[in-house]
Short mmCIF file of C-alpha atoms in Angstrom, two decimals:
data_model
loop_
_atom_site.label_atom_id
_atom_site.label_comp_id
_atom_site.label_asym_id
_atom_site.label_seq_id
_atom_site.Cartn_x
_atom_site.Cartn_y
_atom_site.Cartn_z
CA MET Q 1 -11.75 41.50 -23.32
CA ALA Q 2 -7.90 41.00 -22.59
CA ARG Q 3 -5.33 41.63 -25.38
CA HIS Q 4 -3.43 39.06 -27.72
CA ARG Q 5 0.02 39.20 -28.77
CA SER Q 6 0.83 37.33 -31.38
CA GLN Q 7 4.35 35.56 -31.64
CA LEU Q 8 5.40 34.20 -34.89
CA ALA Q 9 8.44 31.72 -34.21
CA SER Q 10 10.86 30.14 -37.62
CA VAL Q 11 11.25 26.38 -36.00
CA PRO Q 12 12.49 24.04 -37.83
CA ASP Q 13 10.43 20.82 -37.97
CA SER Q 14 12.24 19.10 -40.06
CA PRO Q 15 15.96 18.77 -42.58
CA GLY Q 16 14.80 20.90 -45.16
CA ARG Q 17 12.06 22.37 -43.74
CA GLU Q 18 10.86 25.41 -41.05
CA GLY Q 19 7.30 25.30 -39.09
CA ARG Q 20 5.29 28.49 -37.97
CA HIS Q 21 3.92 28.39 -34.56
CA LEU Q 22 1.43 30.68 -33.10
CA ARG Q 23 1.37 31.46 -29.55
CA ALA Q 24 -1.37 32.99 -28.29
CA VAL Q 25 -1.02 34.67 -24.63
CA ALA Q 26 -2.81 37.65 -23.46
CA GLU Q 27 -0.12 40.49 -23.16
CA ASP Q 28 -2.97 42.95 -20.36
CA GLY Q 29 -5.64 42.40 -17.95
CA LEU Q 30 -7.06 39.46 -15.92
CA TRP Q 31 -5.88 36.88 -18.25
CA ARG Q 32 -2.50 38.10 -19.22
CA GLY Q 33 0.73 35.36 -19.32
CA LEU Q 34 -1.97 32.73 -20.34
CA ASN Q 35 -3.57 31.33 -22.85
CA PRO Q 36 -7.62 33.33 -22.28
CA THR Q 37 -9.68 31.22 -23.62
CA MET Q 38 -7.82 27.88 -22.17
CA ALA Q 39 -8.04 29.40 -19.29
CA LEU Q 40 -11.71 30.59 -19.38
CA ILE Q 41 -12.91 27.40 -20.14
CA SER Q 42 -10.52 25.47 -17.94
CA LYS Q 43 -11.33 27.39 -14.52
CA GLY Q 44 -14.89 27.76 -15.60
CA PHE Q 45 -15.67 23.71 -15.76
CA VAL Q 46 -13.71 23.21 -12.14
CA LEU Q 47 -15.56 25.25 -10.41
CA ALA Q 48 -19.45 24.27 -12.64
CA PHE Q 49 -17.23 20.53 -11.46
CA VAL Q 50 -16.96 21.48 -7.79
CA LEU Q 51 -21.02 23.56 -7.41
CA ALA Q 52 -22.47 20.63 -9.15
CA ALA Q 53 -21.28 18.39 -6.23
CA VAL Q 54 -21.74 20.77 -3.69
CA ARG Q 55 -25.37 20.78 -4.74
CA ASP Q 56 -25.34 17.01 -5.19
CA VAL Q 57 -22.53 14.92 -4.47
CA GLU Q 58 -25.12 11.90 -5.37
CA ALA Q 59 -25.29 12.68 -8.42
CA VAL Q 60 -22.00 13.65 -9.71
CA GLY Q 61 -20.62 10.37 -8.16
CA ALA Q 62 -23.07 8.42 -10.26
CA ALA Q 63 -22.55 10.38 -12.62
CA PHE Q 64 -18.60 9.09 -12.97
CA GLU Q 65 -19.80 6.14 -11.40
CA ARG Q 66 -21.90 4.55 -14.41
CA VAL Q 67 -18.86 5.90 -17.18
CA ARG Q 68 -16.33 3.77 -15.32
CA VAL Q 69 -18.76 1.18 -15.36
CA TRP Q 70 -19.35 1.88 -19.41
CA ILE Q 71 -15.26 1.52 -19.85
CA GLU Q 72 -14.60 -1.01 -17.39
CA GLY Q 73 -17.28 -3.35 -19.18
CA THR Q 74 -16.06 -1.93 -23.01
CA LEU Q 75 -12.75 -0.65 -23.27
CA ASP Q 76 -10.52 -2.37 -20.59
CA TRP Q 77 -8.51 -4.06 -23.67
CA TYR Q 78 -8.46 -0.27 -24.95
CA TYR Q 79 -5.91 0.01 -21.80
CA VAL Q 80 -3.94 -3.07 -22.02
CA LEU Q 81 -3.02 -1.84 -25.32
CA THR Q 82 -2.33 2.10 -24.98
CA VAL Q 83 0.07 0.85 -22.43
CA CYS Q 84 1.67 -1.66 -24.30
CA ALA Q 85 2.23 0.37 -26.72
CA CYS Q 86 3.51 3.28 -24.83
CA LEU Q 87 6.22 0.41 -23.46
CA LEU Q 88 6.79 -0.71 -26.96
CA ALA Q 89 7.67 2.92 -28.08
CA CYS Q 90 9.92 3.33 -24.92
CA ALA Q 91 12.09 0.37 -26.23
CA VAL Q 92 12.14 1.15 -29.28
CA VAL Q 93 14.28 4.64 -28.83
CA ALA Q 94 16.01 3.73 -26.24
CA CYS Q 95 18.11 0.40 -28.29
CA SER Q 96 17.40 2.32 -32.18
CA ARG Q 97 19.57 5.36 -33.69
CA PHE Q 98 17.38 7.87 -32.98
CA GLY Q 99 18.69 7.19 -29.03
CA GLY Q 100 21.69 9.84 -29.17
CA VAL Q 101 19.57 13.08 -29.78
CA ARG Q 102 19.61 15.07 -27.85
CA LEU Q 103 17.28 17.11 -25.94
CA GLY Q 104 17.90 20.84 -26.82
CA ASP Q 105 20.98 21.36 -29.34
CA ASP Q 106 23.52 19.00 -29.89
CA ASP Q 107 25.71 21.64 -27.78
CA SER Q 108 23.38 21.24 -24.56
CA THR Q 109 24.27 20.07 -21.43
CA PRO Q 110 21.30 19.15 -17.94
CA GLU Q 111 20.73 21.63 -16.52
CA PHE Q 112 20.08 19.37 -13.00
CA ARG Q 113 22.82 17.13 -11.46
CA THR Q 114 21.52 13.30 -12.38
CA SER Q 115 20.82 12.58 -7.95
CA SER Q 116 18.84 15.81 -8.36
CA TRP Q 117 16.67 14.21 -11.71
CA LEU Q 118 15.80 11.31 -10.26
CA ALA Q 119 14.74 12.73 -6.84
CA MET Q 120 12.53 14.75 -9.00
CA LEU Q 121 10.98 12.53 -10.83
CA PHE Q 122 10.67 9.67 -8.25
CA SER Q 123 9.20 12.09 -5.57
CA ALA Q 124 7.07 13.11 -8.71
CA GLY Q 125 5.88 9.95 -10.08
CA VAL Q 126 4.78 8.37 -7.32
CA GLY Q 127 5.09 9.12 -3.87
CA ILE Q 128 1.75 8.49 -2.43
CA GLY Q 129 0.11 6.52 -4.27
CA LEU Q 130 3.53 3.59 -3.02
CA LEU Q 131 2.63 5.12 0.49
CA PHE Q 132 -0.92 3.85 0.57
CA PHE Q 133 -0.36 0.69 -1.25
CA SER Q 134 2.82 -0.53 -1.13
CA ILE Q 135 1.12 -3.14 1.88
CA ALA Q 136 -2.04 -2.70 1.54
CA GLU Q 137 -2.61 -4.06 -2.63
CA PRO Q 138 0.24 -7.45 -2.23
CA ILE Q 139 -1.98 -8.13 1.47
CA PHE Q 140 -4.88 -8.20 -0.56
CA TYR Q 141 -3.37 -10.33 -3.88
CA PHE Q 142 -2.07 -12.68 -0.87
CA ASP Q 143 -5.62 -13.47 0.51
CA ASN Q 144 -8.42 -15.86 -0.69
CA HIS Q 145 -11.05 -14.54 0.67
CA GLY Q 146 -13.01 -13.22 -2.09
CA SER Q 147 -14.27 -10.33 -0.05
CA ALA Q 148 -14.70 -7.85 -2.79
CA GLY Q 149 -16.90 -9.69 -4.39
CA TYR Q 150 -14.39 -10.84 -6.77
CA PRO Q 151 -11.02 -12.92 -6.80
CA ASN Q 152 -8.40 -11.59 -5.33
CA ASN Q 153 -5.07 -12.80 -7.39
CA PRO Q 154 -6.99 -14.38 -10.38
CA LEU Q 155 -3.29 -14.40 -12.19
CA ALA Q 156 -2.00 -16.39 -8.49
CA ASP Q 157 -5.39 -18.67 -9.28
CA LEU Q 158 -4.64 -19.09 -13.02
CA ALA Q 159 -1.54 -19.83 -11.81
CA GLY Q 160 -2.13 -22.72 -9.45
CA ALA Q 161 -2.00 -20.71 -6.22
CA PRO Q 162 -4.40 -20.66 -4.59
CA SER Q 163 -3.66 -21.39 -0.96
CA LEU Q 164 -2.17 -18.89 1.47
CA ASP Q 165 2.07 -20.15 1.12
CA GLU Q 166 4.78 -18.24 0.15
CA THR Q 167 4.25 -19.85 -2.88
CA ARG Q 168 1.50 -17.15 -3.55
CA ALA Q 169 3.50 -14.21 -1.57
CA MET Q 170 5.03 -14.83 -4.65
CA HIS Q 171 2.49 -14.42 -6.84
CA ALA Q 172 0.84 -11.27 -4.93
CA MET Q 173 3.96 -9.09 -5.07
CA ARG Q 174 4.81 -9.74 -8.46
CA VAL Q 175 1.44 -8.20 -9.42
CA ALA Q 176 2.02 -5.69 -7.33
CA TYR Q 177 5.05 -5.27 -9.11
CA PHE Q 178 3.46 -5.42 -12.29
CA HIS Q 179 0.96 -2.16 -11.41
CA TRP Q 180 3.85 0.22 -10.41
CA GLY Q 181 6.50 -0.84 -12.76
CA LEU Q 182 7.70 -1.32 -16.23
CA HIS Q 183 4.34 -0.36 -17.77
CA GLY Q 184 3.18 2.23 -15.60
CA TRP Q 185 6.22 4.61 -16.08
CA ALA Q 186 6.61 3.20 -19.80
CA VAL Q 187 3.44 6.26 -19.90
CA TYR Q 188 5.22 8.96 -18.73
CA VAL Q 189 8.76 7.62 -20.23
CA VAL Q 190 6.10 8.79 -23.66
CA VAL Q 191 4.79 12.51 -22.59
CA GLY Q 192 7.75 13.58 -20.93
CA LEU Q 193 10.03 12.48 -23.52
CA CYS Q 194 7.52 13.86 -26.43
CA LEU Q 195 7.01 17.26 -24.75
CA ALA Q 196 11.01 17.59 -24.54
CA TYR Q 197 11.66 16.68 -27.77
CA PHE Q 198 9.44 18.79 -29.88
CA GLY Q 199 9.92 21.80 -26.76
CA PHE Q 200 14.27 21.69 -26.27
CA ARG Q 201 15.01 20.06 -29.92
CA LYS Q 202 12.72 21.65 -32.06
CA LYS Q 203 12.20 24.44 -30.12
CA LEU Q 204 8.31 24.25 -29.91
CA PRO Q 205 5.40 24.97 -27.10
CA LEU Q 206 6.49 23.05 -24.13
CA THR Q 207 2.81 21.18 -23.97
CA MET Q 208 0.86 18.77 -25.26
CA ARG Q 209 -0.42 19.38 -28.21
CA SER Q 210 3.76 20.18 -30.05
CA ALA Q 211 4.13 16.54 -30.54
CA LEU Q 212 0.66 16.49 -32.58
CA ARG Q 213 2.48 18.85 -35.19
CA PRO Q 214 4.15 16.33 -37.59
CA LEU Q 215 0.77 15.11 -38.48
CA ILE Q 216 -1.87 18.00 -39.17
CA GLY Q 217 0.69 20.87 -38.78
CA ASP Q 218 -0.23 24.27 -38.16
CA ARG Q 219 -3.04 23.17 -37.03
CA VAL Q 220 -2.41 22.77 -33.34
CA TYR Q 221 -2.29 26.36 -32.58
CA GLY Q 222 -5.85 26.54 -33.18
CA PRO Q 223 -9.22 25.14 -31.48
CA ALA Q 224 -7.80 21.85 -32.43
CA GLY Q 225 -4.13 22.31 -29.94
CA ASP Q 226 -6.69 23.66 -27.79
CA LEU Q 227 -8.57 21.05 -27.45
CA VAL Q 228 -5.22 18.73 -26.92
CA ASP Q 229 -4.11 20.86 -23.89
CA LEU Q 230 -7.36 21.05 -22.21
CA LEU Q 231 -7.91 17.11 -22.10
CA ALA Q 232 -4.41 17.27 -20.54
CA VAL Q 233 -5.31 19.87 -18.09
CA PHE Q 234 -8.91 18.48 -17.01
CA ALA Q 235 -6.74 14.42 -16.40
CA ALA Q 236 -3.99 16.67 -14.52
CA VAL Q 237 -6.82 17.87 -12.71
CA PHE Q 238 -8.13 14.56 -11.14
CA GLY Q 239 -5.32 12.78 -11.64
CA ILE Q 240 -3.57 14.75 -9.16
CA ALA Q 241 -6.77 14.80 -6.95
CA THR Q 242 -7.23 11.81 -6.21
CA THR Q 243 -3.64 11.05 -4.97
CA LEU Q 244 -4.42 14.30 -2.71
CA GLY Q 245 -7.44 11.97 -1.58
CA LEU Q 246 -5.23 8.67 -1.21
CA GLY Q 247 -3.28 10.76 0.52
CA ALA Q 248 -5.27 12.30 2.79
CA SER Q 249 -6.66 9.89 3.97
CA GLN Q 250 -3.90 7.95 5.05
CA MET Q 251 -2.13 10.77 6.48
CA ALA Q 252 -5.54 11.26 8.54
CA THR Q 253 -5.40 7.44 9.99
CA GLY Q 254 -1.19 8.68 10.66
CA LEU Q 255 -3.05 11.12 12.91
CA ASN Q 256 -5.13 9.05 14.72
CA VAL Q 257 -2.78 6.55 15.74
CA LEU Q 258 0.38 9.36 16.87
CA ALA Q 259 -2.60 12.07 18.54
CA GLY Q 260 -5.93 9.86 18.26
CA VAL Q 261 -6.86 12.60 16.11
CA ASP Q 262 -10.42 12.25 14.12
CA PRO Q 263 -9.49 11.03 10.56
CA GLY Q 264 -12.58 10.86 9.25
CA LEU Q 265 -13.90 13.22 6.35
CA VAL Q 266 -13.52 16.79 7.97
CA THR Q 267 -9.37 15.70 9.32
CA GLN Q 268 -8.94 14.62 5.80
CA ILE Q 269 -10.46 17.86 4.32
CA ALA Q 270 -8.63 19.85 6.53
CA LEU Q 271 -5.25 17.97 5.81
CA ILE Q 272 -6.37 19.17 1.82
CA ALA Q 273 -6.77 22.92 2.90
CA ALA Q 274 -3.62 22.39 4.92
CA ILE Q 275 -1.63 20.81 1.99
CA SER Q 276 -2.90 22.25 -0.76
CA ALA Q 277 -2.16 26.16 0.63
CA ALA Q 278 1.92 24.59 1.63
CA GLY Q 279 2.11 23.31 -2.28
CA THR Q 280 0.70 25.95 -4.03
CA VAL Q 281 3.88 28.64 -1.62
CA SER Q 282 6.38 25.36 -3.13
CA ALA Q 283 4.60 26.47 -6.72
CA VAL Q 284 5.62 29.97 -6.62
CA SER Q 285 8.82 29.60 -5.30
CA GLY Q 286 9.44 27.90 -8.49
CA VAL Q 287 11.50 24.16 -9.55
CA ASN Q 288 15.16 25.03 -8.09
CA ARG Q 289 13.99 25.53 -5.28
CA GLY Q 290 10.79 24.76 -2.83
CA ILE Q 291 9.94 21.86 -5.35
CA ARG Q 292 14.07 20.76 -5.69
CA ILE Q 293 14.28 20.81 -1.98
CA LEU Q 294 11.44 18.72 -1.05
CA SER Q 295 12.91 16.29 -3.64
CA GLU Q 296 15.49 15.66 -2.64
CA TRP Q 297 13.38 15.83 1.36
CA ASN Q 298 11.64 12.93 0.27
CA ILE Q 299 14.15 11.20 -1.18
CA GLY Q 300 16.29 11.28 2.06
CA LEU Q 301 13.38 9.96 4.94
CA SER Q 302 12.06 7.06 2.29
CA VAL Q 303 15.70 6.03 3.17
CA VAL Q 304 15.45 5.89 6.56
CA LEU Q 305 12.14 4.59 6.80
CA LEU Q 306 12.14 1.84 4.28
CA GLY Q 307 16.19 1.70 6.25
CA CYS Q 308 13.86 0.81 9.37
CA PHE Q 309 11.21 -1.51 8.19
CA LEU Q 310 15.12 -3.52 6.52
CA LEU Q 311 16.69 -3.76 9.65
CA LEU Q 312 13.10 -4.34 12.29
CA GLY Q 313 12.49 -7.31 9.61
CA PRO Q 314 14.01 -10.55 8.40
CA ALA Q 315 16.28 -8.32 6.25
CA LEU Q 316 17.29 -11.48 4.88
CA TRP Q 317 14.61 -13.01 3.67
CA LEU Q 318 13.56 -9.96 3.02
CA LEU Q 319 16.82 -9.64 0.48
CA GLY Q 320 16.16 -12.79 -0.86
CA PHE Q 321 11.92 -12.77 -1.22
CA VAL Q 322 12.60 -9.18 -3.53
CA ALA Q 323 15.83 -10.73 -5.87
CA ARG Q 324 13.06 -13.57 -6.29
CA SER Q 325 9.64 -11.67 -6.53
CA VAL Q 326 11.46 -9.35 -9.15
CA GLY Q 327 13.28 -12.28 -10.90
CA GLY Q 328 9.29 -13.70 -11.44
CA TYR Q 329 8.05 -10.16 -12.46
CA LEU Q 330 10.47 -9.77 -14.92
CA LEU Q 331 10.03 -13.12 -16.62
CA HIS Q 332 6.31 -12.73 -16.27
CA ALA Q 333 5.97 -8.86 -17.10
CA ALA Q 334 5.50 -8.90 -20.80
CA PRO Q 335 2.25 -12.06 -20.77
CA MET Q 336 0.74 -9.46 -17.68
CA GLY Q 337 1.31 -6.94 -19.74
CA LEU Q 338 -1.44 -8.59 -22.45
CA TRP Q 339 -3.30 -10.57 -20.06
CA ILE Q 340 -7.34 -9.36 -21.05
CA ALA Q 341 -9.87 -11.64 -18.49
CA ASP Q 342 -12.65 -12.59 -19.94
CA ASP Q 343 -13.81 -14.81 -16.88
CA PRO Q 344 -16.93 -12.63 -14.97
CA GLY Q 345 -14.99 -13.12 -11.85
CA HIS Q 346 -11.62 -11.84 -13.62
CA VAL Q 347 -13.35 -9.21 -15.67
CA ALA Q 348 -14.16 -6.89 -12.45
CA TRP Q 349 -10.48 -7.41 -10.44
CA GLN Q 350 -8.65 -6.09 -13.74
CA SER Q 351 -10.69 -3.71 -13.87
CA GLY Q 352 -10.80 -2.47 -10.14
CA TRP Q 353 -7.11 -2.50 -9.93
CA THR Q 354 -5.28 -2.81 -13.12
CA ILE Q 355 -7.91 -0.72 -15.22
CA PHE Q 356 -8.10 1.25 -12.47
CA TYR Q 357 -4.00 1.98 -12.28
CA TRP Q 358 -3.68 2.28 -16.58
CA GLY Q 359 -5.44 4.85 -16.20
CA TRP Q 360 -4.19 7.03 -13.19
CA TRP Q 361 -0.81 6.16 -14.77
CA ILE Q 362 -2.46 7.24 -18.29
CA ALA Q 363 -4.06 10.76 -16.40
CA TRP Q 364 -0.76 11.58 -14.37
CA ALA Q 365 0.66 11.30 -16.59
CA PRO Q 366 0.30 14.86 -18.66
CA PHE Q 367 0.85 15.91 -15.18
CA VAL Q 368 5.03 13.96 -14.74
CA GLY Q 369 5.38 14.31 -18.08
CA MET Q 370 5.84 17.59 -18.65
CA PHE Q 371 7.42 17.65 -15.08
CA ILE Q 372 10.26 16.09 -15.79
CA ALA Q 373 10.46 17.53 -19.06
CA ARG Q 374 11.63 20.31 -18.00
CA ILE Q 375 14.06 19.32 -15.75
CA SER Q 376 15.85 17.14 -18.55
CA ARG Q 377 16.92 19.97 -21.04
CA GLY Q 378 20.29 18.83 -22.21
CA ARG Q 379 19.77 14.64 -22.23
CA THR Q 380 19.66 12.06 -25.00
CA LEU Q 381 17.17 9.90 -25.75
CA ARG Q 382 18.13 7.03 -24.20
CA GLU Q 383 20.13 8.54 -21.38
CA PHE Q 384 15.70 10.13 -20.83
CA VAL Q 385 14.11 6.62 -21.66
CA LEU Q 386 16.41 4.68 -19.22
CA GLY Q 387 16.69 7.40 -16.52
CA VAL Q 388 12.77 7.81 -16.14
CA LEU Q 389 12.24 4.04 -17.45
CA VAL Q 390 14.37 2.18 -15.56
CA VAL Q 391 15.82 4.25 -12.32
CA PRO Q 392 12.22 5.21 -10.86
CA THR Q 393 10.56 1.33 -11.25
CA ALA Q 394 14.21 0.14 -9.22
CA LEU Q 395 13.15 1.57 -6.01
CA GLY Q 396 10.01 2.01 -6.33
CA LEU Q 397 10.14 -2.53 -6.25
CA LEU Q 398 12.77 -1.85 -3.89
CA TRP Q 399 10.24 -0.33 -2.07
CA ILE Q 400 7.10 -2.57 -2.52
CA GLY Q 401 9.33 -5.50 -1.69
CA ILE Q 402 10.75 -4.33 1.21
CA LEU Q 403 7.59 -2.83 3.40
CA GLY Q 404 4.68 -5.34 1.88
CA GLY Q 405 7.49 -8.19 2.36
CA ASN Q 406 7.96 -7.09 5.37
CA ALA Q 407 3.89 -7.89 6.23
CA LEU Q 408 3.38 -10.75 4.13
CA HIS Q 409 6.39 -12.13 5.90
CA MET Q 410 4.30 -11.90 9.01
CA GLU Q 411 0.98 -13.47 7.66
CA LEU Q 412 2.69 -16.42 6.87
CA GLY Q 413 4.72 -16.76 10.26
CA ALA Q 414 2.06 -15.46 12.08
CA PRO Q 415 1.71 -18.02 16.02
CA GLY Q 416 -2.19 -18.37 15.08
CA GLY Q 417 -1.27 -19.68 11.28
CA VAL Q 418 -0.88 -17.83 8.24
CA GLY Q 419 -3.16 -14.89 7.32
CA THR Q 420 -4.10 -14.67 11.00
CA ALA Q 421 -1.48 -12.08 12.15
CA GLY Q 422 -4.54 -9.06 11.66
CA ILE Q 423 -3.13 -7.46 8.05
CA VAL Q 424 -5.17 -9.34 6.33
CA GLU Q 425 -7.87 -8.45 8.50
CA VAL Q 426 -7.30 -4.39 8.27
CA VAL Q 427 -7.51 -5.02 4.29
CA ARG Q 428 -9.99 -6.99 3.66
CA ASP Q 429 -11.89 -4.71 5.69
CA GLY Q 430 -11.22 -2.51 3.44
CA ASN Q 431 -9.41 0.06 4.67
CA TYR Q 432 -6.23 0.52 2.89
CA GLU Q 433 -5.11 3.20 4.77
CA ALA Q 434 -4.03 1.25 8.12
CA ALA Q 435 -2.37 -1.43 6.50
CA LEU Q 436 0.84 0.90 6.57
CA TYR Q 437 0.48 1.80 10.41
CA GLY Q 438 -1.14 -2.27 11.66
CA THR Q 439 2.48 -3.36 9.63
CA ILE Q 440 4.75 -1.00 11.70
CA ALA Q 441 2.76 -2.11 14.52
CA LYS Q 442 3.39 -5.00 14.81
CA LEU Q 443 7.45 -4.07 13.69
CA SER Q 444 9.07 -3.48 17.52
CA ASP Q 445 7.60 -4.01 20.40
CA ILE Q 446 9.15 -0.57 21.70
CA GLY Q 447 6.65 1.92 21.93
CA TRP Q 448 9.01 5.05 21.07
CA LEU Q 449 9.53 3.70 18.33
CA THR Q 450 6.55 2.18 16.63
CA TRP Q 451 5.34 6.18 17.52
CA THR Q 452 8.04 7.57 15.59
CA MET Q 453 7.88 5.10 12.99
CA SER Q 454 4.80 5.59 12.34
CA ALA Q 455 5.67 9.88 13.04
CA LEU Q 456 8.14 9.27 10.11
CA ALA Q 457 5.56 7.51 7.62
CA THR Q 458 3.01 10.50 8.40
CA LEU Q 459 5.78 13.24 7.56
CA LEU Q 460 6.64 11.28 4.49
CA LEU Q 461 3.00 11.63 3.97
CA ALA Q 462 3.11 14.95 3.69
CA THR Q 463 6.02 16.14 2.75
CA TRP Q 464 4.95 13.56 -0.70
CA PHE Q 465 1.75 14.81 -1.19
CA VAL Q 466 3.34 18.71 -1.61
CA THR Q 467 5.62 17.51 -4.23
CA SER Q 468 2.91 15.68 -5.51
CA SER Q 469 0.54 19.02 -5.65
CA ASP Q 470 3.14 21.93 -6.01
CA SER Q 471 4.05 20.71 -9.26
CA GLY Q 472 1.29 19.33 -9.95
CA THR Q 473 0.66 23.32 -10.26
CA LEU Q 474 3.37 24.40 -12.06
CA VAL Q 475 2.00 22.33 -14.47
CA LEU Q 476 -1.09 23.57 -15.22
CA THR Q 477 0.00 26.48 -15.09
CA THR Q 478 2.81 25.78 -17.87
CA LEU Q 479 0.14 24.47 -20.10
CA LEU Q 480 -2.85 27.13 -19.82
CA SER Q 481 0.41 29.81 -20.62
CA MET Q 482 1.65 27.99 -23.97
CA GLY Q 483 4.44 26.58 -22.41
CA ASP Q 484 5.48 29.00 -20.65
CA PRO Q 485 8.21 27.63 -18.11
CA ASP Q 486 8.03 30.26 -15.54
CA PRO Q 487 4.33 31.24 -15.44
CA PRO Q 488 2.37 33.76 -13.86
CA ARG Q 489 2.49 33.18 -10.25
CA ARG Q 490 -1.24 34.30 -9.09
CA PHE Q 491 -2.40 31.92 -11.45
CA ARG Q 492 -0.22 28.89 -9.56
CA ILE Q 493 -2.41 30.05 -6.66
CA VAL Q 494 -5.53 29.88 -8.07
CA TRP Q 495 -4.77 26.23 -9.74
CA GLY Q 496 -3.65 24.95 -5.50
CA LEU Q 497 -6.37 26.07 -3.83
CA GLY Q 498 -8.70 24.24 -7.20
CA ILE Q 499 -6.78 20.84 -6.91
CA GLY Q 500 -7.19 20.62 -3.51
CA ALA Q 501 -11.37 22.20 -4.49
CA VAL Q 502 -11.54 19.13 -6.43
CA ALA Q 503 -10.15 16.47 -4.11
CA ALA Q 504 -12.12 17.55 -1.51
CA VAL Q 505 -15.00 16.96 -3.51
CA LEU Q 506 -14.02 14.00 -4.39
CA LEU Q 507 -14.18 12.03 -1.65
CA LEU Q 508 -17.09 13.99 -0.69
CA ALA Q 509 -18.41 11.93 -3.09
CA ASP Q 510 -17.63 8.55 -2.41
CA GLY Q 511 -14.72 8.57 -1.16
CA LEU Q 512 -11.19 6.20 -2.22
CA GLN Q 513 -14.50 4.90 -5.41
CA ALA Q 514 -15.38 8.44 -6.45
CA LEU Q 515 -10.79 8.76 -6.95
CA GLN Q 516 -10.64 5.56 -8.98
CA THR Q 517 -13.73 6.38 -11.10
CA ALA Q 518 -13.15 10.10 -11.80
CA VAL Q 519 -9.44 8.93 -12.48
CA VAL Q 520 -10.31 5.95 -15.31
CA ALA Q 521 -12.97 8.18 -16.53
CA ALA Q 522 -10.42 11.94 -17.37
CA ALA Q 523 -7.40 8.96 -18.37
CA LEU Q 524 -10.50 8.30 -21.70
CA PRO Q 525 -9.63 11.12 -23.71
CA VAL Q 526 -5.84 11.69 -22.80
CA SER Q 527 -5.18 7.54 -23.67
CA VAL Q 528 -6.21 8.82 -28.02
CA VAL Q 529 -3.75 11.51 -27.34
CA LEU Q 530 -0.81 9.23 -25.90
CA LEU Q 531 -1.03 7.44 -29.15
CA LEU Q 532 -1.71 10.34 -31.33
CA MET Q 533 1.81 12.01 -29.87
CA ILE Q 534 3.65 8.50 -29.93
CA ALA Q 535 3.10 8.36 -33.56
CA GLY Q 536 3.98 12.05 -34.29
CA LEU Q 537 7.40 11.63 -32.03
CA PHE Q 538 7.84 8.91 -34.71
CA ARG Q 539 7.45 10.25 -37.47
CA SER Q 540 9.41 13.63 -36.59
CA LEU Q 541 12.36 11.29 -35.33
CA ALA Q 542 12.84 10.12 -38.68
CA ARG Q 543 13.36 13.47 -40.17
CA ASP Q 544 15.39 14.47 -37.87
CA PRO Q 545 19.29 15.38 -39.09
#
C-alpha cells in the first residue's frame, strides 16, 4: 500500500474566517502523485466496463438504453431547468458587483494572451461536434418526412412552418443555434468559474469538490468529496468518448471519400487508437506546448474551411440568412430554453435531441470546465463569463450558419424541387457524418478543389480529435491528483489510452445510439453536483471581501 502525505494549509474562505484543507496524495509507490482511492476506483470502473462490453456488448448496450429511456421519460424537465439555472447564474455574475472579482490574487494577470485563451477554450469545447452536426442537424430540422419516427422539428410545426421553404429553413437554423448556443456554454461557464474561483482565489485544490466547501466544510476532503470528483471523472470519460466516437465515424467517411477506405467499424476503431495515441503524446507535453499549439492550429484551419464555404457558396445570401436566423434565435432563446414537450411525438424529439445535447454539455462540463479554469487564472469573473459565454457562442453560430446555410440553400434551390439536392436524403437515411462531405461535393465542379476541401475537413477533424483527447486526459489526471496542475505523466498515458478504449467499446455496442445513451446517463449525477456548485459559489461570493 502506498504511503500518503497529509498537507495542511490555511486558506481564507470568507472575511474573518480561515478554513483548512487536507490533500491526500500518495508520496511513493504505484499511485505516487494521485489520490489512491480515487485512482483505484476510477480505473477499476473503466476496466470493468471495457471487459464487460468485450464479453457481452449487446447486454451493455441494452442496459444503457434502459437507463436512457427512464431518464428521458421521467427527468426531461429536470435537464431543461438545470441548464436554464446555469444560464441564469451566468447572467447574475456578469451583471452584479461580483463581476469585478479576480480569479486569483487582486494583482494577478492572465497567463495566456486573449487570442490563445479563446482558441483553446473553443477547440476544447465544441470542435468535433460542430463538424459532425453543423450540416446534418439543420438539414434534419428542415426536413418534414418524420423518418426518425417523430416530427423533425416540432417547434417549426407549432409555429406554422410545416412546408419545405425558407421560413422552415430559418426555424431549422434557430433550433440548431439553440442546441449549440448560450444554454450549452453556460454549463461550461458555471463549472469553469467555480473551479477557477475556488482554485485560484481561495487557494483550494483545483477539483470539483472545492466548490462544495462553503456548503459542507472540510467534509469535501473525505468520502463525500471523493464521490463528487469520481462522478465528474466518470461523466467526463463518457462525454469525451462520445465525442471521439463521433469524430472517428466522420473521419472514416472522409477517408472513404478521399481514398476509398472502408468506413466501417474496423477503420473507426483504428482511428480512435491512432488519435488517442497522438492525444496522449500531446497531453504529456502539457498545456503551453502541445495543447496550445494544436488549439491555435485548429482555429487557423477552421478559418480556411469556413472561408471556402463562404466564397464558394452564395456569400451575400448566407450573410443575410445568418443575420436573420441569429436574430430569431436570440429573440426566441428564452422560450425555447423553457419549453417542455408533452405530446408523445414532441417528447420523442426533445429526448432525442435537446435532452441528448443537455446531457452531452453536462457530461463534458467537468472536463471543459476544468480545462478552461486552468487557462483562466488572473481574469475577472465578468471577463470570464463574457469571454467563455459570448465569444465561442458567436463563433459557433457563424460556423453553423455558413456550413448549414450552404446545405439549406442547395436544398431550397435544387433543380428537381425543394429538398431534392441529395443532402436531405443522406440525413434522412441516418448518415449524419456524410452530410458534410456531401455538401462539399456540391459546392464546386472542380475535382481537385472538392478533394482539397474534403482533405482539409478531415485534417481539421483529426486536429480537433487530438485536442479533445489530450485536454480530456490532462483534466482527468488533474482531478485524480487532487488538483495538481502538472499531474504525473505516466497516468496521462494510462487515461489517454483508457478513454480511447471506452470510445471503441461504445461504437461496438451500438454506434451513435450507444454514444448518445451513455452520455445522457452519465450526466445525471453530475447535474446534481452542478446545482450544488452554483449554490456554493454564490455563498462564497457573498462573503468575499
